[in-house]
């Protein structure tokens, strides 16, 4: 199949260079600085055998995004999906079979946990949820039928880390496949393949897209594996990202390095402010030196994003009122866009749910957007002060 061109010397390109130009192939597209959208379902081939047939399988616009993301993640190949959940479920199902067993952190992304806990048992697949910080906990939980170690580092809501190099080594010793959700750090700040992880998954709806206007996912790994996923899970489930979403993803990728630097800078300022605030009990953010895994984070990540959580000192009613009166933090479940968001996974949570997931009562999660950091800090400070009063 014809592939988008890879420039000579690509191995020396910076991530900024990759985002700006890799795979755009200006000569192929009449010098267009922004590649076109191939907004069509099929490709005819009476006179030219170009290798494309049907957009459910491959599309030139989508392939440009895949080329950039594979290079950013230092993988051989990437495939884009219709959503982050389509990506992670396809990655899992490419490895699992009837009677398989999966290991993953107990605070893994809630829909991922629901897929493993509520959907896959119909196929005889079992899952064990372990403490994400402990390599020994993963090792103790391995069974003869274990096929996958599913990771998410930092993990949702609590932002604890897993030692990726050690777990990759453990998996290799037991002939297991490792899959990681790398959405929080993005390829700008963490490259799990370099640490020995087999498959890397992203929700492209978050930082990669960056504008809260697309839903998409990506899987990155070895070429042979991704080719099989393209024809089987993605092709048969019809889960490919559509051309227009792919074009919007390309737009987001061009500014990813700039946006991530700003998310990191503002996120660090907000996290330090919260850590010192008298109305805040605890902050969960791996960029803080107080984080119990700060040194591990420095070892396997080169930076931090703008997503964090904290526990205000107040009742559930007070915390809900605090959220509602904020001016610059909109209330919503997603993150990674230009806008700042707040969500409340621990407000009103039952003791049973808290024990099951590790989420403490009263925990709120914020996504620090691209607004001025001082504006966001003032907004939080007013809300926290009013709640304390």
PDB file of N, CA and C in Angstrom, residues 55-109:
ATOM      1  N   UNK A  55     -12.572   3.589   3.215  1.00  0.00           N
ATOM      2  CA  UNK A  55     -12.138   4.378   4.368  1.00  0.00           C
ATOM      3  C   UNK A  55     -12.330   3.645   5.689  1.00  0.00           C
ATOM      4  N   UNK A  56     -13.175   2.637   5.738  1.00  0.00           N
ATOM      5  CA  UNK A  56     -13.283   1.840   6.963  1.00  0.00           C
ATOM      6  C   UNK A  56     -11.974   1.121   7.284  1.00  0.00           C
ATOM      7  N   UNK A  57     -11.134   0.932   6.272  1.00  0.00           N
ATOM      8  CA  UNK A  57      -9.859   0.240   6.461  1.00  0.00           C
ATOM      9  C   UNK A  57      -8.700   1.225   6.530  1.00  0.00           C
ATOM     10  N   UNK A  58      -8.565   2.087   5.528  1.00  0.00           N
ATOM     11  CA  UNK A  58      -7.506   3.097   5.510  1.00  0.00           C
ATOM     12  C   UNK A  58      -7.988   4.346   4.781  1.00  0.00           C
ATOM     13  N   UNK A  59      -7.367   5.469   5.111  1.00  0.00           N
ATOM     14  CA  UNK A  59      -7.679   6.733   4.465  1.00  0.00           C
ATOM     15  C   UNK A  59      -6.421   7.605   4.494  1.00  0.00           C
ATOM     16  N   UNK A  60      -6.085   8.304   3.397  1.00  0.00           N
ATOM     17  CA  UNK A  60      -4.839   9.081   3.358  1.00  0.00           C
ATOM     18  C   UNK A  60      -4.738  10.155   4.441  1.00  0.00           C
ATOM     19  N   UNK A  61      -5.835  10.849   4.735  1.00  0.00           N
ATOM     20  CA  UNK A  61      -5.795  11.889   5.763  1.00  0.00           C
ATOM     21  C   UNK A  61      -5.487  11.280   7.129  1.00  0.00           C
ATOM     22  N   UNK A  62      -6.152  10.172   7.421  1.00  0.00           N
ATOM     23  CA  UNK A  62      -5.926   9.493   8.693  1.00  0.00           C
ATOM     24  C   UNK A  62      -4.490   8.994   8.800  1.00  0.00           C
ATOM     25  N   UNK A  63      -3.940   8.533   7.695  1.00  0.00           N
ATOM     26  CA  UNK A  63      -2.569   8.007   7.721  1.00  0.00           C
ATOM     27  C   UNK A  63      -1.529   9.080   8.044  1.00  0.00           C
ATOM     28  N   UNK A  64      -1.791  10.316   7.656  1.00  0.00           N
ATOM     29  CA  UNK A  64      -0.836  11.386   7.990  1.00  0.00           C
ATOM     30  C   UNK A  64      -0.772  11.562   9.505  1.00  0.00           C
ATOM     31  N   UNK A  65      -1.943  11.582  10.165  1.00  0.00           N
ATOM     32  CA  UNK A  65      -1.965  11.684  11.628  1.00  0.00           C
ATOM     33  C   UNK A  65      -1.262  10.486  12.245  1.00  0.00           C
ATOM     34  N   UNK A  66      -1.486   9.319  11.703  1.00  0.00           N
ATOM     35  CA  UNK A  66      -0.856   8.107  12.238  1.00  0.00           C
ATOM     36  C   UNK A  66       0.663   8.161  12.109  1.00  0.00           C
ATOM     37  N   UNK A  67       1.152   8.696  10.988  1.00  0.00           N
ATOM     38  CA  UNK A  67       2.599   8.819  10.796  1.00  0.00           C
ATOM     39  C   UNK A  67       3.223   9.717  11.854  1.00  0.00           C
ATOM     40  N   UNK A  68       2.587  10.854  12.121  1.00  0.00           N
ATOM     41  CA  UNK A  68       3.112  11.779  13.128  1.00  0.00           C
ATOM     42  C   UNK A  68       3.119  11.139  14.518  1.00  0.00           C
ATOM     43  N   UNK A  69       2.023  10.498  14.884  1.00  0.00           N
ATOM     44  CA  UNK A  69       1.895   9.956  16.232  1.00  0.00           C
ATOM     45  C   UNK A  69       2.852   8.784  16.443  1.00  0.00           C
ATOM     46  N   UNK A  70       3.013   7.933  15.441  1.00  0.00           N
ATOM     47  CA  UNK A  70       3.972   6.829  15.561  1.00  0.00           C
ATOM     48  C   UNK A  70       5.370   7.364  15.817  1.00  0.00           C
ATOM     49  N   UNK A  71       5.755   8.409  15.094  1.00  0.00           N
ATOM     50  CA  UNK A  71       7.089   8.992  15.280  1.00  0.00           C
ATOM     51  C   UNK A  71       7.220   9.633  16.656  1.00  0.00           C
ATOM     52  N   UNK A  72       6.179  10.327  17.117  1.00  0.00           N
ATOM     53  CA  UNK A  72       6.217  10.956  18.432  1.00  0.00           C
ATOM     54  C   UNK A  72       6.391   9.917  19.535  1.00  0.00           C
ATOM     55  N   UNK A  73       5.741   8.764  19.377  1.00  0.00           N
ATOM     56  CA  UNK A  73       5.800   7.716  20.397  1.00  0.00           C
ATOM     57  C   UNK A  73       6.965   6.749  20.184  1.00  0.00           C
ATOM     58  N   UNK A  74       7.751   6.978  19.136  1.00  0.00           N
ATOM     59  CA  UNK A  74       8.890   6.112  18.825  1.00  0.00           C
ATOM     60  C   UNK A  74       8.448   4.677  18.575  1.00  0.00           C
ATOM     61  N   UNK A  75       7.260   4.531  17.956  1.00  0.00           N
ATOM     62  CA  UNK A  75       6.750   3.221  17.574  1.00  0.00           C
ATOM     63  C   UNK A  75       6.868   3.009  16.076  1.00  0.00           C
ATOM     64  N   UNK A  76       6.754   1.780  15.649  1.00  0.00           N
ATOM     65  CA  UNK A  76       6.844   1.475  14.225  1.00  0.00           C
ATOM     66  C   UNK A  76       5.598   1.928  13.468  1.00  0.00           C
ATOM     67  N   UNK A  77       4.437   1.859  14.127  1.00  0.00           N
ATOM     68  CA  UNK A  77       3.186   2.162  13.426  1.00  0.00           C
ATOM     69  C   UNK A  77       2.153   2.642  14.439  1.00  0.00           C
ATOM     70  N   UNK A  78       1.218   3.449  13.953  1.00  0.00           N
ATOM     71  CA  UNK A  78       0.083   3.894  14.760  1.00  0.00           C
ATOM     72  C   UNK A  78      -1.189   3.730  13.952  1.00  0.00           C
ATOM     73  N   UNK A  79      -2.282   3.488  14.633  1.00  0.00           N
ATOM     74  CA  UNK A  79      -3.588   3.417  13.989  1.00  0.00           C
ATOM     75  C   UNK A  79      -4.574   4.257  14.787  1.00  0.00           C
ATOM     76  N   UNK A  80      -5.331   5.098  14.083  1.00  0.00           N
ATOM     77  CA  UNK A  80      -6.304   5.982  14.726  1.00  0.00           C
ATOM     78  C   UNK A  80      -7.671   5.316  14.779  1.00  0.00           C
ATOM     79  N   UNK A  81      -8.397   5.590  15.844  1.00  0.00           N
ATOM     80  CA  UNK A  81      -9.698   4.977  16.105  1.00  0.00           C
ATOM     81  C   UNK A  81     -10.763   6.053  16.330  1.00  0.00           C
ATOM     82  N   UNK A  82     -12.016   5.622  16.322  1.00  0.00           N
ATOM     83  CA  UNK A  82     -13.134   6.545  16.457  1.00  0.00           C
ATOM     84  C   UNK A  82     -13.250   7.138  17.846  1.00  0.00           C
ATOM     85  N   UNK A  83     -12.615   6.540  18.852  1.00  0.00           N
ATOM     86  CA  UNK A  83     -12.621   7.067  20.213  1.00  0.00           C
ATOM     87  C   UNK A  83     -11.491   6.422  20.980  1.00  0.00           C
ATOM     88  N   UNK A  84     -11.188   6.991  22.142  1.00  0.00           N
ATOM     89  CA  UNK A  84     -10.191   6.384  23.000  1.00  0.00           C
ATOM     90  C   UNK A  84     -10.622   5.004  23.469  1.00  0.00           C
ATOM     91  N   UNK A  85     -11.902   4.831  23.765  1.00  0.00           N
ATOM     92  CA  UNK A  85     -12.391   3.521  24.187  1.00  0.00           C
ATOM     93  C   UNK A  85     -12.324   2.507  23.045  1.00  0.00           C
ATOM     94  N   UNK A  86     -12.565   2.942  21.817  1.00  0.00           N
ATOM     95  CA  UNK A  86     -12.406   2.029  20.678  1.00  0.00           C
ATOM     96  C   UNK A  86     -10.963   1.569  20.570  1.00  0.00           C
ATOM     97  N   UNK A  87     -10.030   2.482  20.857  1.00  0.00           N
ATOM     98  CA  UNK A  87      -8.607   2.141  20.785  1.00  0.00           C
ATOM     99  C   UNK A  87      -8.229   1.147  21.870  1.00  0.00           C
ATOM    100  N   UNK A  88      -8.614   1.416  23.109  1.00  0.00           N
ATOM    101  CA  UNK A  88      -8.160   0.561  24.201  1.00  0.00           C
ATOM    102  C   UNK A  88      -8.854  -0.800  24.183  1.00  0.00           C
ATOM    103  N   UNK A  89     -10.139  -0.840  23.822  1.00  0.00           N
ATOM    104  CA  UNK A  89     -10.810  -2.135  23.749  1.00  0.00           C
ATOM    105  C   UNK A  89     -10.280  -2.960  22.575  1.00  0.00           C
ATOM    106  N   UNK A  90      -9.954  -2.310  21.469  1.00  0.00           N
ATOM    107  CA  UNK A  90      -9.375  -3.037  20.330  1.00  0.00           C
ATOM    108  C   UNK A  90      -8.002  -3.585  20.673  1.00  0.00           C
ATOM    109  N   UNK A  91      -7.199  -2.776  21.369  1.00  0.00           N
ATOM    110  CA  UNK A  91      -5.877  -3.247  21.779  1.00  0.00           C
ATOM    111  C   UNK A  91      -6.001  -4.463  22.695  1.00  0.00           C
ATOM    112  N   UNK A  92      -6.923  -4.406  23.643  1.00  0.00           N
ATOM    113  CA  UNK A  92      -7.117  -5.532  24.545  1.00  0.00           C
ATOM    114  C   UNK A  92      -7.611  -6.771  23.808  1.00  0.00           C
ATOM    115  N   UNK A  93      -8.600  -6.603  22.954  1.00  0.00           N
ATOM    116  CA  UNK A  93      -9.197  -7.753  22.278  1.00  0.00           C
ATOM    117  C   UNK A  93      -8.267  -8.357  21.225  1.00  0.00           C
ATOM    118  N   UNK A  94      -7.254  -7.586  20.799  1.00  0.00           N
ATOM    119  CA  UNK A  94      -6.275  -8.149  19.871  1.00  0.00           C
ATOM    120  C   UNK A  94      -5.396  -9.197  20.548  1.00  0.00           C
ATOM    121  N   UNK A  95      -5.354  -9.177  21.884  1.00  0.00           N
ATOM    122  CA  UNK A  95      -4.510 -10.096  22.643  1.00  0.00           C
ATOM    123  C   UNK A  95      -5.324 -11.149  23.387  1.00  0.00           C
ATOM    124  N   UNK A  96      -6.482 -10.744  23.928  1.00  0.00           N
ATOM    125  CA  UNK A  96      -7.256 -11.633  24.782  1.00  0.00           C
ATOM    126  C   UNK A  96      -7.982 -12.708  23.987  1.00  0.00           C
ATOM    127  N   UNK A  97      -8.217 -13.822  24.652  1.00  0.00           N
ATOM    128  CA  UNK A  97      -9.015 -14.907  24.090  1.00  0.00           C
ATOM    129  C   UNK A  97      -9.867 -15.472  25.216  1.00  0.00           C
ATOM    130  N   UNK A  98     -10.749 -16.392  24.871  1.00  0.00           N
ATOM    131  CA  UNK A  98     -11.639 -16.951  25.885  1.00  0.00           C
ATOM    132  C   UNK A  98     -10.823 -17.560  27.030  1.00  0.00           C
ATOM    133  N   UNK A  99     -11.200 -17.163  28.248  1.00  0.00           N
ATOM    134  CA  UNK A  99     -10.517 -17.692  29.414  1.00  0.00           C
ATOM    135  C   UNK A  99      -9.284 -16.925  29.836  1.00  0.00           C
ATOM    136  N   UNK A 100      -8.999 -15.784  29.196  1.00  0.00           N
ATOM    137  CA  UNK A 100      -7.815 -15.002  29.534  1.00  0.00           C
ATOM    138  C   UNK A 100      -7.998 -14.240  30.848  1.00  0.00           C
ATOM    139  N   UNK A 101      -6.875 -13.746  31.346  1.00  0.00           N
ATOM    140  CA  UNK A 101      -6.859 -12.979  32.585  1.00  0.00           C
ATOM    141  C   UNK A 101      -6.052 -11.703  32.367  1.00  0.00           C
ATOM    142  N   UNK A 102      -6.555 -10.586  32.903  1.00  0.00           N
ATOM    143  CA  UNK A 102      -5.931  -9.269  32.746  1.00  0.00           C
ATOM    144  C   UNK A 102      -5.595  -8.705  34.117  1.00  0.00           C
ATOM    145  N   UNK A 103      -4.434  -8.032  34.209  1.00  0.00           N
ATOM    146  CA  UNK A 103      -4.066  -7.281  35.397  1.00  0.00           C
ATOM    147  C   UNK A 103      -4.060  -5.803  35.084  1.00  0.00           C
ATOM    148  N   UNK A 104      -4.604  -4.993  35.996  1.00  0.00           N
ATOM    149  CA  UNK A 104      -4.535  -3.547  35.786  1.00  0.00           C
ATOM    150  C   UNK A 104      -4.729  -2.812  37.105  1.00  0.00           C
ATOM    151  N   UNK A 105      -4.385  -1.525  37.153  1.00  0.00           N
ATOM    152  CA  UNK A 105      -4.545  -0.756  38.391  1.00  0.00           C
ATOM    153  C   UNK A 105      -6.008  -0.641  38.799  1.00  0.00           C
ATOM    154  N   UNK A 106      -6.255  -0.598  40.100  1.00  0.00           N
ATOM    155  CA  UNK A 106      -7.644  -0.561  40.566  1.00  0.00           C
ATOM    156  C   UNK A 106      -8.322   0.764  40.260  1.00  0.00           C
ATOM    157  N   UNK A 107      -7.556   1.842  40.103  1.00  0.00           N
ATOM    158  CA  UNK A 107      -8.159   3.139  39.797  1.00  0.00           C
ATOM    159  C   UNK A 107      -8.079   3.471  38.314  1.00  0.00           C
ATOM    160  N   UNK A 108      -8.008   2.448  37.475  1.00  0.00           N
ATOM    161  CA  UNK A 108      -7.959   2.646  36.035  1.00  0.00           C
ATOM    162  C   UNK A 108      -9.196   3.424  35.575  1.00  0.00           C
ATOM    163  N   UNK A 109      -9.106   4.062  34.417  1.00  0.00           N
ATOM    164  CA  UNK A 109     -10.207   4.838  33.830  1.00  0.00           C
ATOM    165  C   UNK A 109     -11.516   4.058  33.940  1.00  0.00           C
TER     166      UNK A 109
END
